[in-house]
Short mmCIF file of C-alpha atoms in Angstrom, two decimals:
data_model
loop_
_atom_site.label_atom_id
_atom_site.label_comp_id
_atom_site.label_asym_id
_atom_site.label_seq_id
_atom_site.Cartn_x
_atom_site.Cartn_y
_atom_site.Cartn_z
CA GLU M 1 -15.93 13.07 2.93
CA ALA M 2 -12.73 13.18 4.51
CA GLY M 3 -9.71 10.63 3.82
CA VAL M 4 -7.60 9.19 6.19
CA ALA M 5 -5.69 11.65 8.45
CA GLN M 6 -2.26 10.99 10.42
CA SER M 7 0.19 13.21 12.17
CA PRO M 8 2.84 13.49 12.05
CA ARG M 9 3.75 14.12 8.50
CA TYR M 10 7.90 14.13 9.55
CA LYS M 11 9.49 13.15 12.11
CA ILE M 12 13.06 12.65 12.64
CA ILE M 13 14.50 11.25 15.82
CA GLU M 14 18.21 9.60 17.04
CA LYS M 15 18.18 5.66 17.82
CA ARG M 16 16.83 4.27 21.03
CA GLN M 17 14.22 7.01 21.70
CA SER M 18 11.03 6.50 21.02
CA VAL M 19 8.10 7.73 18.92
CA ALA M 20 4.28 7.34 18.21
CA PHE M 21 2.13 7.72 15.17
CA TRP M 22 -1.50 8.69 15.21
CA CYS M 23 -4.11 7.62 12.55
CA ASN M 24 -7.91 8.59 12.16
CA PRO M 25 -9.66 6.48 9.36
CA ILE M 26 -12.61 7.17 7.31
CA SER M 27 -15.57 7.49 9.79
CA GLY M 28 -17.73 4.17 10.15
CA HIS M 29 -14.57 2.06 8.75
CA ALA M 30 -14.42 -1.02 10.64
CA THR M 31 -11.04 -2.38 9.34
CA LEU M 32 -7.45 -0.35 10.02
CA TYR M 33 -4.32 -1.20 8.55
CA TRP M 34 -0.67 -0.17 9.54
CA TYR M 35 2.06 -0.80 6.70
CA GLN M 36 5.53 -0.02 6.82
CA GLN M 37 6.79 1.29 3.45
CA ILE M 38 10.80 1.28 3.52
CA LEU M 39 12.38 3.24 0.57
CA GLY M 40 12.47 1.34 -2.46
CA GLN M 41 10.44 -1.07 -1.40
CA GLY M 42 6.51 -1.56 -1.20
CA PRO M 43 4.64 -1.40 1.79
CA LYS M 44 4.38 -4.29 3.84
CA LEU M 45 1.15 -4.90 6.50
CA LEU M 46 2.41 -4.50 10.15
CA ILE M 47 -0.76 -5.10 12.06
CA GLN M 48 -4.51 -5.08 10.91
CA PHE M 49 -7.69 -4.20 13.45
CA GLN M 50 -11.05 -5.21 12.99
CA ASN M 51 -12.54 -2.82 15.23
CA ASN M 52 -10.63 -2.57 18.40
CA GLY M 53 -9.32 -6.45 18.09
CA VAL M 54 -6.15 -7.19 16.18
CA VAL M 55 -6.65 -9.45 13.01
CA ASP M 56 -2.99 -9.90 12.03
CA ASP M 57 -0.02 -8.89 13.77
CA SER M 58 2.42 -11.37 12.41
CA GLN M 59 4.95 -9.11 10.86
CA LEU M 60 5.09 -6.99 13.81
CA PRO M 61 8.27 -6.26 15.72
CA LYS M 62 6.63 -6.88 19.15
CA ASP M 63 9.78 -6.21 20.86
CA ARG M 64 9.67 -2.81 19.74
CA PHE M 65 6.76 -2.07 17.82
CA SER M 66 3.24 -1.33 19.82
CA ALA M 67 -0.15 -0.65 18.47
CA GLU M 68 -3.96 0.34 19.42
CA ARG M 69 -7.01 0.74 18.72
CA LEU M 70 -8.84 1.43 21.97
CA LYS M 71 -12.36 2.74 21.06
CA GLY M 72 -12.54 0.98 17.53
CA VAL M 73 -11.96 4.27 16.11
CA ASP M 74 -8.52 6.18 15.88
CA SER M 75 -5.25 4.37 16.37
CA THR M 76 -1.67 4.99 17.79
CA LEU M 77 1.62 3.27 16.44
CA LYS M 78 4.64 3.36 18.98
CA ILE M 79 8.29 2.73 18.49
CA GLN M 80 10.19 1.82 21.58
CA PRO M 81 13.45 1.92 20.96
CA ALA M 82 13.92 2.53 17.75
CA LYS M 83 16.71 1.10 15.48
CA LEU M 84 18.25 3.10 12.28
CA GLU M 85 16.32 0.16 10.06
CA ASP M 86 13.10 1.68 11.64
CA SER M 87 13.52 4.55 9.09
CA ALA M 88 10.70 4.41 6.78
CA VAL M 89 7.09 6.00 5.83
CA TYR M 90 4.42 4.84 8.06
CA LEU M 91 1.12 4.20 6.27
CA CYS M 92 -2.56 3.98 7.31
CA ALA M 93 -5.25 2.86 5.54
CA SER M 94 -8.95 1.76 6.57
CA SER M 95 -11.86 -0.28 4.63
CA PRO M 96 -15.48 -0.62 5.63
CA SER M 97 -14.70 -4.07 6.32
CA GLY M 98 -12.17 -7.03 6.31
CA SER M 99 -13.79 -9.03 2.89
CA LEU M 100 -11.89 -9.70 0.02
CA TYR M 101 -12.95 -6.85 -2.28
CA ASN M 102 -12.87 -3.89 -0.21
CA GLU M 103 -10.48 -1.17 -1.65
CA GLN M 104 -8.19 0.10 1.17
CA PHE M 105 -7.82 4.07 1.49
CA PHE M 106 -4.65 5.39 2.61
CA GLY M 107 -3.60 8.03 4.44
CA PRO M 108 -0.49 10.60 3.61
CA GLY M 109 1.75 8.63 5.92
CA THR M 110 4.17 9.86 8.31
CA ARG M 111 8.10 9.72 7.17
CA LEU M 112 10.21 8.50 9.92
CA THR M 113 14.23 9.43 9.79
CA VAL M 114 16.27 7.75 12.80
CA LEU M 115 19.59 9.03 12.86
CA GLY Z 1 4.55 -17.20 0.42
CA ASP Z 2 2.53 -15.11 -2.05
CA SER Z 3 4.68 -12.33 -3.90
CA VAL Z 4 4.61 -9.87 -6.50
CA THR Z 5 7.13 -8.68 -9.02
CA GLN Z 6 6.85 -5.62 -11.44
CA MET Z 7 9.57 -4.33 -13.86
CA GLU Z 8 12.12 -1.99 -12.37
CA GLY Z 9 11.79 1.93 -12.92
CA PRO Z 10 12.40 5.03 -14.03
CA VAL Z 11 10.22 4.24 -16.92
CA THR Z 12 10.87 7.31 -18.81
CA LEU Z 13 7.87 8.19 -22.01
CA SER Z 14 7.12 11.14 -24.07
CA GLU Z 15 3.81 12.29 -23.70
CA GLU Z 16 1.56 10.77 -26.02
CA ALA Z 17 3.35 7.62 -25.60
CA PHE Z 18 1.96 3.94 -24.89
CA LEU Z 19 2.86 2.53 -21.43
CA THR Z 20 3.17 -0.75 -20.26
CA ILE Z 21 4.06 -1.91 -16.97
CA ASN Z 22 4.83 -5.68 -16.19
CA CYS Z 23 3.32 -7.41 -13.17
CA THR Z 24 3.48 -11.06 -12.10
CA TYR Z 25 2.56 -12.79 -9.03
CA THR Z 26 2.69 -16.17 -7.21
CA ALA Z 27 0.05 -16.86 -4.84
CA THR Z 28 -1.42 -20.76 -3.55
CA GLY Z 29 -5.17 -19.24 -3.70
CA TYR Z 30 -7.09 -17.02 -6.02
CA PRO Z 31 -6.12 -13.60 -5.41
CA SER Z 32 -7.90 -10.16 -5.97
CA LEU Z 33 -5.06 -7.86 -7.87
CA PHE Z 34 -4.72 -4.49 -7.61
CA TRP Z 35 -2.53 -1.34 -9.06
CA TYR Z 36 -2.36 1.09 -6.87
CA VAL Z 37 -0.77 5.03 -7.86
CA GLN Z 38 1.47 7.49 -5.31
CA TYR Z 39 1.38 10.91 -6.65
CA PRO Z 40 4.19 13.48 -5.67
CA GLY Z 41 3.47 14.19 -2.17
CA GLU Z 42 0.23 11.96 -1.71
CA GLY Z 43 -0.86 8.99 -0.16
CA LEU Z 44 -1.56 5.39 -2.44
CA GLN Z 45 -4.93 5.70 -4.39
CA LEU Z 46 -6.75 2.41 -5.65
CA LEU Z 47 -6.08 3.09 -9.61
CA LEU Z 48 -7.93 -0.49 -10.68
CA LYS Z 49 -9.04 -3.99 -9.66
CA ALA Z 50 -9.93 -7.50 -10.88
CA THR Z 51 -11.19 -9.99 -8.88
CA LYS Z 52 -11.00 -13.12 -11.34
CA ALA Z 53 -9.11 -14.85 -14.13
CA ASP Z 54 -10.00 -12.89 -17.50
CA ASP Z 55 -11.44 -9.87 -15.89
CA LYS Z 56 -10.16 -6.55 -17.00
CA GLY Z 57 -9.96 -3.24 -14.46
CA SER Z 58 -10.22 -0.05 -15.97
CA ASN Z 59 -9.84 3.30 -15.08
CA LYS Z 60 -8.22 6.76 -16.04
CA GLY Z 61 -7.37 5.58 -19.41
CA PHE Z 62 -5.63 2.48 -17.60
CA GLU Z 63 -6.25 -0.97 -18.18
CA ALA Z 64 -4.96 -4.53 -16.77
CA THR Z 65 -6.23 -8.01 -17.42
CA TYR Z 66 -5.94 -10.62 -14.81
CA ARG Z 67 -4.15 -13.45 -16.70
CA LYS Z 68 -4.26 -16.81 -14.71
CA GLU Z 69 -2.44 -18.72 -17.17
CA THR Z 70 0.71 -16.49 -16.77
CA THR Z 71 -0.22 -15.33 -13.67
CA SER Z 72 0.63 -11.62 -15.21
CA PHE Z 73 -1.43 -8.46 -14.18
CA HIS Z 74 0.19 -5.86 -16.71
CA LEU Z 75 -0.59 -2.15 -16.81
CA GLU Z 76 -1.28 -0.74 -19.84
CA LYS Z 77 -2.12 3.00 -20.91
CA GLY Z 78 -2.25 3.67 -24.89
CA SER Z 79 -1.55 7.66 -24.53
CA VAL Z 80 0.31 8.92 -21.34
CA GLN Z 81 -0.02 12.49 -20.29
CA VAL Z 82 2.48 14.46 -17.55
CA SER Z 83 -0.02 14.54 -15.08
CA ASP Z 84 0.33 10.67 -15.00
CA SER Z 85 3.42 11.06 -13.67
CA ALA Z 86 3.60 9.24 -10.12
CA VAL Z 87 4.83 5.09 -8.88
CA TYR Z 88 2.78 2.46 -9.68
CA PHE Z 89 2.23 -0.35 -7.41
CA CYS Z 90 0.94 -3.99 -8.26
CA ALA Z 91 -0.60 -5.58 -5.57
CA LEU Z 92 -2.42 -8.82 -4.28
CA SER Z 93 -4.79 -9.32 -2.00
CA GLU Z 94 -4.33 -12.46 0.17
CA TYR Z 95 -7.63 -13.63 2.00
CA GLY Z 96 -7.03 -15.96 5.12
CA GLY Z 97 -10.09 -15.57 7.56
CA ALA Z 98 -10.43 -12.18 8.43
CA THR Z 99 -7.61 -10.54 6.82
CA ASN Z 100 -6.97 -9.27 3.43
CA LYS Z 101 -3.87 -7.66 3.51
CA LEU Z 102 -2.39 -6.24 0.81
CA ILE Z 103 0.90 -7.57 -1.00
CA PHE Z 104 2.95 -5.04 -2.45
CA GLY Z 105 5.58 -4.97 -5.45
CA THR Z 106 8.48 -2.87 -5.26
CA GLY Z 107 6.69 0.03 -7.27
CA THR Z 108 7.65 1.39 -10.62
CA LEU Z 109 8.36 5.28 -11.02
CA LEU Z 110 6.97 6.60 -14.38
CA ALA Z 111 8.09 10.13 -15.63
CA VAL Z 112 6.46 11.63 -18.53
CA GLN Z 113 8.01 14.23 -20.19
CA PRO Z 114 6.25 17.11 -22.69
#
């Protein structure tokens, strides 16, 4: 079974530029998550989708971050414009459903450096 | 809000030494507790979990017991190997409605020397 795929693996941009990350979850997984992991910290949830609907985006900085999951499968996270403090690893995860005990499967992440 | 606190690293051990990584949590309800591991260059992988008080999660020689009275979920292994070198994250699952987001600790780097 293929795991969670993310691209690109690395991205370097200058502040005020825009950037987009792509995630393809495990086939059949209804729930998709985007986490931000700043160096030296644990991952923090940015947004959770159940199929193509948003379940939780309370931690998403909506003035600059946006995310979509149009067909309930793959997802794109965008930052526009980027700030220095956005430098982090962006992790995508998926799970079969939103229930309490389901394991979340993580992709390898995209490391973003904002100069 | 809910939070997870784990011991700071790095933790450096010799092969076959005993490992303990401390983790305590704060939660208003009764969360599920997890240990995730991140090997160099790889994504996070679930190591073990416990869903209620006194449950013991175990996998690959690692164990952790859900202690409600001390709000702890310490990770232990009796004999570590070089291949266990990784970053270990303690996490809890907060449940509210349809969400089961994970709240992570800051991670503990384990380095095992031959």
